[in-house]
mmCIF file of C-alpha atoms and ligand atoms in Angstrom:
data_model
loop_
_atom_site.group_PDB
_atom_site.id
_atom_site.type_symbol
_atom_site.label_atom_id
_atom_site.label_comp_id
_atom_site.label_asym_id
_atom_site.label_seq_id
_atom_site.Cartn_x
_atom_site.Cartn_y
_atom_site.Cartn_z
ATOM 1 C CA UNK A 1 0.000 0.000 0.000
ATOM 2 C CA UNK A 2 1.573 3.405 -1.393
ATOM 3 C CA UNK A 3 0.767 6.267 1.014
ATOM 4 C CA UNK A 4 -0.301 9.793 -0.727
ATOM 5 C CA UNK A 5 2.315 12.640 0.050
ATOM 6 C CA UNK A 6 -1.046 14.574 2.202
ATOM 7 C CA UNK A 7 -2.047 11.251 3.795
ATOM 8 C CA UNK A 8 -0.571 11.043 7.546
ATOM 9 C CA UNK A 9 2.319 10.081 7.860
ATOM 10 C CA UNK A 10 2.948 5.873 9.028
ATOM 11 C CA UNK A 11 4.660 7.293 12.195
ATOM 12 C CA UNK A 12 1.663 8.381 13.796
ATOM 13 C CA UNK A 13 2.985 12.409 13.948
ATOM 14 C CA UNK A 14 0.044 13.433 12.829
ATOM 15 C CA UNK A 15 1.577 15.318 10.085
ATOM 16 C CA UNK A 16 1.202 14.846 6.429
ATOM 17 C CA UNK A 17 3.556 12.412 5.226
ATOM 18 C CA UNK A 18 5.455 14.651 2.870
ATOM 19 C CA UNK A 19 6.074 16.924 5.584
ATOM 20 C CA UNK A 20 7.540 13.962 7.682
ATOM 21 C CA UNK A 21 8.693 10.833 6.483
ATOM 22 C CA UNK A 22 8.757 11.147 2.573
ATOM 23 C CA UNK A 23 12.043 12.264 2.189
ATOM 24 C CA UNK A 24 13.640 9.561 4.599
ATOM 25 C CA UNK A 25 11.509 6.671 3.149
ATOM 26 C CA UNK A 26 13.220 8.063 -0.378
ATOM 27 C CA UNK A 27 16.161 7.902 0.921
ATOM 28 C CA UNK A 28 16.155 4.454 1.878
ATOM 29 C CA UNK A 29 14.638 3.292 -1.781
ATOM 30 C CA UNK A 30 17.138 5.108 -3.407
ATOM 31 C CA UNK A 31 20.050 3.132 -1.545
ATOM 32 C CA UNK A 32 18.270 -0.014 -1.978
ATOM 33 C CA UNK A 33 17.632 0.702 -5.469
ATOM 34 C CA UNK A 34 21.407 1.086 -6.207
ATOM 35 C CA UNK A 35 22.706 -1.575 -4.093
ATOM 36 C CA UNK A 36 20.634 -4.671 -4.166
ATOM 37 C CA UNK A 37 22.571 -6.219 -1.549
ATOM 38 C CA UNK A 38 20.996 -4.224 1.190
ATOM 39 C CA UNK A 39 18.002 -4.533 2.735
ATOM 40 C CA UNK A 40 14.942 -1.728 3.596
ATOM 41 C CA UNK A 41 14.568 -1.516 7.288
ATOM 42 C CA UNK A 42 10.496 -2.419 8.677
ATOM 43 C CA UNK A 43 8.578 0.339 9.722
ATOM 44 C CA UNK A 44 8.867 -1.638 13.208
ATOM 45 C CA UNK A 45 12.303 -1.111 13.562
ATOM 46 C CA UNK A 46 11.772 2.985 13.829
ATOM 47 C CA UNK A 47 10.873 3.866 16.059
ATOM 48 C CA UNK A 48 8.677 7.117 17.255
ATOM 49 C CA UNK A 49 10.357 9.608 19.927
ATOM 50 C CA UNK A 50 8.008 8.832 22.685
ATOM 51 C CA UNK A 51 8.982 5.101 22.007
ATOM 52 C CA UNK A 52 13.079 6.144 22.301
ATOM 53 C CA UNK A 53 12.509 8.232 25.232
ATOM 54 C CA UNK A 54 11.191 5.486 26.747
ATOM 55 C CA UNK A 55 14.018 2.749 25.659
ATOM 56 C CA UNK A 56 16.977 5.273 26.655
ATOM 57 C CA UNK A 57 15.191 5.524 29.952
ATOM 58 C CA UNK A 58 14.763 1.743 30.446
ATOM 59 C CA UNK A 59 18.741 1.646 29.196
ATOM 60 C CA UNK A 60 19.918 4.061 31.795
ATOM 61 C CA UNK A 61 18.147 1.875 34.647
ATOM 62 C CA UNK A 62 19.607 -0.964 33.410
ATOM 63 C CA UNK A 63 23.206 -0.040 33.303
ATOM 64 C CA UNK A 64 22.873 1.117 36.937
ATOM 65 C CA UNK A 65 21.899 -2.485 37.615
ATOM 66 C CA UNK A 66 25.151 -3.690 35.733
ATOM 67 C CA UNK A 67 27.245 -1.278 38.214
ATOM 68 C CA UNK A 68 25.049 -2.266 41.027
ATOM 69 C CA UNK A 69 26.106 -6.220 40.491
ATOM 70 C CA UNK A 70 29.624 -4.983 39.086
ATOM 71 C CA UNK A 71 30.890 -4.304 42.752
ATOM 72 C CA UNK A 72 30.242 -7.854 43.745
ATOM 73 C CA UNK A 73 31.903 -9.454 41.060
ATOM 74 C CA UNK A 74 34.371 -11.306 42.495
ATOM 75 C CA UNK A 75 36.167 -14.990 43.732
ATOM 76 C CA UNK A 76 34.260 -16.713 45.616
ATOM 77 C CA UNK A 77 30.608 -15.048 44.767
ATOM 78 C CA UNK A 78 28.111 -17.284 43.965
ATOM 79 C CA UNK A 79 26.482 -16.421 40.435
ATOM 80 C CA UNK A 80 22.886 -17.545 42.384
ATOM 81 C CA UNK A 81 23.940 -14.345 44.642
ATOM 82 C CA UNK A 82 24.875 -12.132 41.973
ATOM 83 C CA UNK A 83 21.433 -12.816 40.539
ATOM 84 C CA UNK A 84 19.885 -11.754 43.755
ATOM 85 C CA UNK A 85 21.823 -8.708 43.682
ATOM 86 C CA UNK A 86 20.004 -8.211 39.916
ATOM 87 C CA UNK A 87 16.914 -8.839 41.156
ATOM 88 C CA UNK A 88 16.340 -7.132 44.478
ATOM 89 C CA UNK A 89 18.264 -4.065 42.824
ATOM 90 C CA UNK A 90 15.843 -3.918 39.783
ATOM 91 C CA UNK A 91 13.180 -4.550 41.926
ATOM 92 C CA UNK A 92 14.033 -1.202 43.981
ATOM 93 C CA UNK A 93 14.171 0.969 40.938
ATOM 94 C CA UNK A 94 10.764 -0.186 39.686
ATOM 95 C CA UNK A 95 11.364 -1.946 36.738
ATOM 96 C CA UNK A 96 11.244 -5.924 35.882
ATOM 97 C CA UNK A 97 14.033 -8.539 35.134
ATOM 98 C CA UNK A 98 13.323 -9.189 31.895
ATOM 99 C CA UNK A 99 15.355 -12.925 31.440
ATOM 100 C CA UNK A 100 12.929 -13.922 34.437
ATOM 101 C CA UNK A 101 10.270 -16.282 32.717
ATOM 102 C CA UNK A 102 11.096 -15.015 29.199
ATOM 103 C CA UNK A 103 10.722 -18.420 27.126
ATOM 104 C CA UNK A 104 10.720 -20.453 30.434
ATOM 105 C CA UNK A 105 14.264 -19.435 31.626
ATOM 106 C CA UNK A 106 14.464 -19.539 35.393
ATOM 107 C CA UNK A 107 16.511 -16.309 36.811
ATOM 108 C CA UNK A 108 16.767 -12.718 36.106
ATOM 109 C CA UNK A 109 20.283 -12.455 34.471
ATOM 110 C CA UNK A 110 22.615 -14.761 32.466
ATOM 111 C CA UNK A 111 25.679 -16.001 33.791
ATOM 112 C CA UNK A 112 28.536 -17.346 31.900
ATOM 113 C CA UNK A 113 31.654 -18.250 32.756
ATOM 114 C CA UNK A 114 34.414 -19.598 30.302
ATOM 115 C CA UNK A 115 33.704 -21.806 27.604
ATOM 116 C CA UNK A 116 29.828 -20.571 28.028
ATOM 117 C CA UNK A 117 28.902 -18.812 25.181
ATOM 118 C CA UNK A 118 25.491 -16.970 26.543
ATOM 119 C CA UNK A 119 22.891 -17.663 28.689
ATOM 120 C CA UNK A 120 24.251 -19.499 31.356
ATOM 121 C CA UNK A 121 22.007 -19.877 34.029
ATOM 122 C CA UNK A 122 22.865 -18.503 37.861
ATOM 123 C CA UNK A 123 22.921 -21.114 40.732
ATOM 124 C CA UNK A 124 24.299 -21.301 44.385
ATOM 125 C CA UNK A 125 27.138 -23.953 43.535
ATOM 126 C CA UNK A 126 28.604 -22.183 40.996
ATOM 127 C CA UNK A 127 30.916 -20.060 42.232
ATOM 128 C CA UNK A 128 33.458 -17.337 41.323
ATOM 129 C CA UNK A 129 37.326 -18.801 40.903
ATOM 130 C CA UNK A 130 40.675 -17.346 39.424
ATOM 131 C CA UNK A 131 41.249 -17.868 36.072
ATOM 132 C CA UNK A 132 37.505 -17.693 35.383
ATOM 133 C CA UNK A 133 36.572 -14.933 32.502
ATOM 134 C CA UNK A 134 32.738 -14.408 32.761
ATOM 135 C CA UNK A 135 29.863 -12.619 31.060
ATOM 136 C CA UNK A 136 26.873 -10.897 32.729
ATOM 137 C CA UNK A 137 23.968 -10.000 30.928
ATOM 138 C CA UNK A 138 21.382 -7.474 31.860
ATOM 139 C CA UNK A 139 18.299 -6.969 30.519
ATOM 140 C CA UNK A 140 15.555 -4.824 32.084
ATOM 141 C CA UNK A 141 11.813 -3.626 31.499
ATOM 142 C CA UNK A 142 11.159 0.074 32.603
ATOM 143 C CA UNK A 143 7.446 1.417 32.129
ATOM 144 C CA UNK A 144 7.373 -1.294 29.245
ATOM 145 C CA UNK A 145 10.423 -0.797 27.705
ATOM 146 C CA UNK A 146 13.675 -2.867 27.566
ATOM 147 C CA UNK A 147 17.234 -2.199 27.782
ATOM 148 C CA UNK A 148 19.792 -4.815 27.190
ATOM 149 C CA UNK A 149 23.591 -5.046 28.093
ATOM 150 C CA UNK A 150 26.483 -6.828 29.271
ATOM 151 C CA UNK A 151 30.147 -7.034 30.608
ATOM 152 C CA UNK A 152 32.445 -9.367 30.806
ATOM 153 C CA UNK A 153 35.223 -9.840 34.101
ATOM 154 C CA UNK A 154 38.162 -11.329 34.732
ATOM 155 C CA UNK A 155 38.354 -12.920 38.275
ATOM 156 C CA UNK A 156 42.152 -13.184 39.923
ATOM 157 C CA UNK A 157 44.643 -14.339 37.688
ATOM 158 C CA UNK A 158 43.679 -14.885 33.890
ATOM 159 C CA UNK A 159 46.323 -16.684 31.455
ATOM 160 C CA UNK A 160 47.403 -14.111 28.595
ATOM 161 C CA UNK A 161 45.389 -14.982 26.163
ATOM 162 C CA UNK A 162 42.130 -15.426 27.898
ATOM 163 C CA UNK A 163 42.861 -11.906 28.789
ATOM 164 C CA UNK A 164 43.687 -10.955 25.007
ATOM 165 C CA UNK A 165 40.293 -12.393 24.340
ATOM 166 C CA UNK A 166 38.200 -10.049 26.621
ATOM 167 C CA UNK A 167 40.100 -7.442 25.220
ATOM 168 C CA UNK A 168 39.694 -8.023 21.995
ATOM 169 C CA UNK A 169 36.008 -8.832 22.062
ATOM 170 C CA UNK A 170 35.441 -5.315 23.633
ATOM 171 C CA UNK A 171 37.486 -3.732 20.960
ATOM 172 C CA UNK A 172 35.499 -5.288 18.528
ATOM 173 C CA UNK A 173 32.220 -4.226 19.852
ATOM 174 C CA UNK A 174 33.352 -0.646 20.185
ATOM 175 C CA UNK A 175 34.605 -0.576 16.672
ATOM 176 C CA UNK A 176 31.563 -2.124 15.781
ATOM 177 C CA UNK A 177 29.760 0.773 17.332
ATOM 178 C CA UNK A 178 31.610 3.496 15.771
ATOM 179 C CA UNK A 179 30.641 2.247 12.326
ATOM 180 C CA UNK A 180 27.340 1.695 13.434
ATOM 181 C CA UNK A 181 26.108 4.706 11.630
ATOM 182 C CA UNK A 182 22.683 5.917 10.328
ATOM 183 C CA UNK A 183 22.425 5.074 6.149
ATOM 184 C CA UNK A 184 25.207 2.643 5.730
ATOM 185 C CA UNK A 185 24.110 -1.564 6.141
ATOM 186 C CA UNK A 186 24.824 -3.444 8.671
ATOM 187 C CA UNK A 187 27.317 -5.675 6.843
ATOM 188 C CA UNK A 188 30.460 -2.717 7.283
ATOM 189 C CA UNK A 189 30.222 -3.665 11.203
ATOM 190 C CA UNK A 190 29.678 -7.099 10.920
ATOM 191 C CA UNK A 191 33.244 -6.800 8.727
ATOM 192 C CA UNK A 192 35.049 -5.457 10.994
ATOM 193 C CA UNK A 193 33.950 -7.638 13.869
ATOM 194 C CA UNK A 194 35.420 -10.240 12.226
ATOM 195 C CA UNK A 195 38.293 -8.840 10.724
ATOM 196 C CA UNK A 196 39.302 -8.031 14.353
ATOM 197 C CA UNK A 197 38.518 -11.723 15.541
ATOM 198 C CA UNK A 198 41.090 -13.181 12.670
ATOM 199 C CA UNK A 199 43.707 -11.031 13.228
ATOM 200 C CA UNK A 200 44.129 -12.284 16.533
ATOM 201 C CA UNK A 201 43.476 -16.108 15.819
ATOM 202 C CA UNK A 202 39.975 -16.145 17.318
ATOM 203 C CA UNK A 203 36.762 -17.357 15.509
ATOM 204 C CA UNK A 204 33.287 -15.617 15.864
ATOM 205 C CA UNK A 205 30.107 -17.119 17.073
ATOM 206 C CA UNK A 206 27.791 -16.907 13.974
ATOM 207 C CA UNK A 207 24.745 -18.930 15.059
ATOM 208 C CA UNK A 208 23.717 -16.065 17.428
ATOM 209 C CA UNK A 209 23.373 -12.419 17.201
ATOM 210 C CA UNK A 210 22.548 -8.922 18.439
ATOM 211 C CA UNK A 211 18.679 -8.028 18.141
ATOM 212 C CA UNK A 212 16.558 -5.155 17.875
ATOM 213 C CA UNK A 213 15.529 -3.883 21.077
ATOM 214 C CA UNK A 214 12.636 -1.596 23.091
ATOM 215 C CA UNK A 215 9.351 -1.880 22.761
ATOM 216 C CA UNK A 216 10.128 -5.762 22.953
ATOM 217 C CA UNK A 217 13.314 -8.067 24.193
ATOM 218 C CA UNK A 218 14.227 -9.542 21.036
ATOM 219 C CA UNK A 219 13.287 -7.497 17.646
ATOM 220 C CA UNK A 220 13.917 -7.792 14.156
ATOM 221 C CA UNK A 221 16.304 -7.000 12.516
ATOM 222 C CA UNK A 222 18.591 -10.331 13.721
ATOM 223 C CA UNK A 223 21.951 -8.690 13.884
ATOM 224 C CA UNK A 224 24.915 -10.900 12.141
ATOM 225 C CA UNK A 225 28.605 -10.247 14.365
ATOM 226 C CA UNK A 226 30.153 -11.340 10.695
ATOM 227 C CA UNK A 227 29.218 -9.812 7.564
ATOM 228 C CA UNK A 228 30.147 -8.638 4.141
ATOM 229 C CA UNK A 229 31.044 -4.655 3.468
ATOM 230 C CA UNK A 230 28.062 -2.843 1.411
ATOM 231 C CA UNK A 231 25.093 -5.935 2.356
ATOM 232 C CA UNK A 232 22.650 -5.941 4.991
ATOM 233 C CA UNK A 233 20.070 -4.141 6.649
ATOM 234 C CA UNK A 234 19.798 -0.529 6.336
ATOM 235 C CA UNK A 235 21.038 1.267 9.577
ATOM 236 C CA UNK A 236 18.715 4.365 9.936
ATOM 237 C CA UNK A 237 17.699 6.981 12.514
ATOM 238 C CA UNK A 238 15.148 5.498 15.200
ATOM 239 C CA UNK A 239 16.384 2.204 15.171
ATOM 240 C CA UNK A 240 17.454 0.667 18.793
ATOM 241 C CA UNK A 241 19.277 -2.310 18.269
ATOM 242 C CA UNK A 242 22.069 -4.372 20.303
ATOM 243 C CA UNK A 243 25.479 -5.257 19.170
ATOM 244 C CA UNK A 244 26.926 -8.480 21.533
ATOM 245 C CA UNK A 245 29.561 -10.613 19.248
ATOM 246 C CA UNK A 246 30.670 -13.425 20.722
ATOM 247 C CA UNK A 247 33.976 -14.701 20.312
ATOM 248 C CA UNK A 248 35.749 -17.733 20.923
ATOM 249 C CA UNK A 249 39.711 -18.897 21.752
ATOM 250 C CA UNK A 250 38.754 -22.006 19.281
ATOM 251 C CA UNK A 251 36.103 -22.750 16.264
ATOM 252 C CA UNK A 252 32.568 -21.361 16.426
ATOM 253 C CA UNK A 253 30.897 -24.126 16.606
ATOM 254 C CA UNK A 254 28.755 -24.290 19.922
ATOM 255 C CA UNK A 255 25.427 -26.333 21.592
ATOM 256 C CA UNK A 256 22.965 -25.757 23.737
ATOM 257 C CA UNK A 257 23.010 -27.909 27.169
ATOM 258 C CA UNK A 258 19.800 -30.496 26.573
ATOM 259 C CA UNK A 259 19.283 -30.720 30.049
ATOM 260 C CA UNK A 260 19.112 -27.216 31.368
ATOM 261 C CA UNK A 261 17.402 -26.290 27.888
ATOM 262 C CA UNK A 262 19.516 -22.821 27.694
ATOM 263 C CA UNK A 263 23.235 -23.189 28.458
ATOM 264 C CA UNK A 264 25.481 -22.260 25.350
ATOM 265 C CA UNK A 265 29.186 -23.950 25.532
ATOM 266 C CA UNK A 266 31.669 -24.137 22.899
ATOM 267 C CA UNK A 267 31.670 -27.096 20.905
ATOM 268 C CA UNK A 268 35.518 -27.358 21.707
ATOM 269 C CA UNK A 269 35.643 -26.490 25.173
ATOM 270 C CA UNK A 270 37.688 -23.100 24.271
ATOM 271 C CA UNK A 271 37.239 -20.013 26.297
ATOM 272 C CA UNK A 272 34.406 -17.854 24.799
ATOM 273 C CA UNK A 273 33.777 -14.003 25.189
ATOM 274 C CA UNK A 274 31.271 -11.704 25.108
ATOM 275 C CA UNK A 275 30.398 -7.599 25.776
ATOM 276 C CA UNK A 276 27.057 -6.313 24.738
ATOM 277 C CA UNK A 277 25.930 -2.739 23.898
ATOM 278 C CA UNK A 278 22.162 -1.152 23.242
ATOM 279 C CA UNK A 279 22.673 1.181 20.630
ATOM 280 C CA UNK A 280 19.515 4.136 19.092
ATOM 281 C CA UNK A 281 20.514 5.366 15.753
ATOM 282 C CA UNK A 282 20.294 8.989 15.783
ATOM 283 C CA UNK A 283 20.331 11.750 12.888
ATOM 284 C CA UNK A 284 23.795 11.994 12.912
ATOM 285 C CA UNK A 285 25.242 8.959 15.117
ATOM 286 C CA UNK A 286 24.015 6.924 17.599
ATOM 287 C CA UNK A 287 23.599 6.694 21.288
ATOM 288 C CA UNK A 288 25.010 3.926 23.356
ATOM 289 C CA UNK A 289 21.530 3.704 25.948
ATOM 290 C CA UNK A 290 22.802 1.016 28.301
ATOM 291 C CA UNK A 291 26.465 -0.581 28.479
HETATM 292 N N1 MF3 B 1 20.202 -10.843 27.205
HETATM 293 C C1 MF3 B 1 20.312 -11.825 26.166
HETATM 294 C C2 MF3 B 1 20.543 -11.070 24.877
HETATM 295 O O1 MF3 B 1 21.427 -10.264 24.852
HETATM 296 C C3 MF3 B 1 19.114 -12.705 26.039
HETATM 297 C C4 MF3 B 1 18.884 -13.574 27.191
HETATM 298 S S1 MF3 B 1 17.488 -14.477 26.957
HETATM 299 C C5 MF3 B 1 17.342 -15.262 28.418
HETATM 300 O O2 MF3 B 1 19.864 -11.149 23.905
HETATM 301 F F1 MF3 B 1 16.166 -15.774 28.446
HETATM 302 F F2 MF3 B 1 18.293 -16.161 28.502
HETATM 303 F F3 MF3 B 1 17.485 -14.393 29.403
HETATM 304 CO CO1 CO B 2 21.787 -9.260 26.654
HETATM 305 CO CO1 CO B 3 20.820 -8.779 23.542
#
């Protein structure tokens, strides 16, 4: 269906949609039109400025919960009390753990330690050692909107190139982030993700990805941590997305526990790293809304 330029606009602003979003929705058919390769965002994935004020805010909570649990990251913690921690502290600033009961999974925040890709599940035997290199990932609903994040830590002593991994796997994200930009695909990211992985001998975890993220936990567009320059989805303004690549010491290849239903290990047993960023795509940049 072809809207009239005096129609309203699809964005609900009331305005007539050549006075709003004709010019951007040009834009993007004129870049899709010339390069085939890359893909027209949904109307879903922009989002309206009552809908980003909303995300940023439910981002901001949610990195306070990250520094909240931060400061008890440490040998000899339990990961079943670093979930309390999560949830009595998101509790207090009114919003909802959004892992808790999403899809049947049990606690409030993923856990995962070592050769656990995501999604590791918090319990009171599993504690805290040195050596360990672990991920913890955030997500929180505030006034119906979600922010997602995570960090990883290195408890005591960490061999050299466990350490090289964390390291690099942040890099990675935060050159990701810089050439997350509004009006260029998806795919130049992705790149660079993985040129960084290679360079240093590691492989990237291509099975899972970032996610749009807001008005709901997990969004389209499916975000690929691997990629080819010039393809992909459309980055434009009023998207809010997540960028979380995953890297491993070994191969890619990974499972998920059958028992627990949710545990992600390497295939190989290698170490495997992970930092996650919430990103809205503004007119000129983007935002990092919870980190
Ligand atoms: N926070 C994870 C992500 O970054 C998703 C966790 S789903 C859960 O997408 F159910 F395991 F919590
Ligand atoms: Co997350
Ligand atoms: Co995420």
């Amino acid at each position: 269906m072809k809207i009239g330029s005096n129609d309203a606009c699809w964005c609900g602003s009331q305005k007539k949609y050549k006075k709003c979003h004709m010019a951007f929705d040009d834009r993007i058919k004129t870049i899709c039109m010339a390069n085939h390769k890359i893909i027209s965002p949904d109307i879903e994935m922009i989002k309206t400025k009552e809908q980003l004020d909303g995300i940023r805010k439910a981002g901001e909570i949610n990195t306070i919960i990250l520094d909240t649990v931060e400061a008890h990251v440490k040998e000899g913690v339990s990961t079943g009390e670093l979930n309390r921690i999560v949830e009595e502290k998101t509790r207090e600033l009114g919003g909802i753990p959004a892992p808790l009961n999403y899809e049947g999974y049990p606690k409030s925040v993923c856990i995962s330690i070592n050769d656990v890709v995501c999604h590791g599940i918090p319990d009171e035997k599993t504690i805290l050692r040195s050596g360990d290199i672990v991920n913890v990932d955030c997500t929180t609903i505030y006034n119906g909107y979600y922010g997602d994040a995570s960090r990883m830590y290195m408890i005591g002593d960490v061999d050299p190139r466990a350490k090289e991994l964390v390291e690099v796997t942040k890099f990675a994200l935060e050159e990701a982030v810089r050439l997350a930009q509004p009006w260029t695909p998806m795919g130049d990211f992705a790149h660079r993700i993985f040129e960084i992985s290679v360079e240093h001998g590691f492989s990237v975890v291509q099975n899972i990805g970032g996610h749009g993220c807001g008005v709901d936990f997990h969004e389209d567009p499916w975000v690929a941590h691997i990629g080819v320059p010039g393809t992909g989805h459309l980055i434009v303004p009023g998207m809010s997305f997540t960028i979380e690549p995953m890297i491993n010491l070994g191969g890619p290849e990974n499972y998920t526990d059958e028992d627990d239903g949710w545990t992600v290990r390497t295939e190989d047993g290698s170490l495997s790293a992970q930092w996650e960023h919430h990103l809205i795509i503004t007119e000129n940049g983007n935002e990092i809304i919870s980190r």
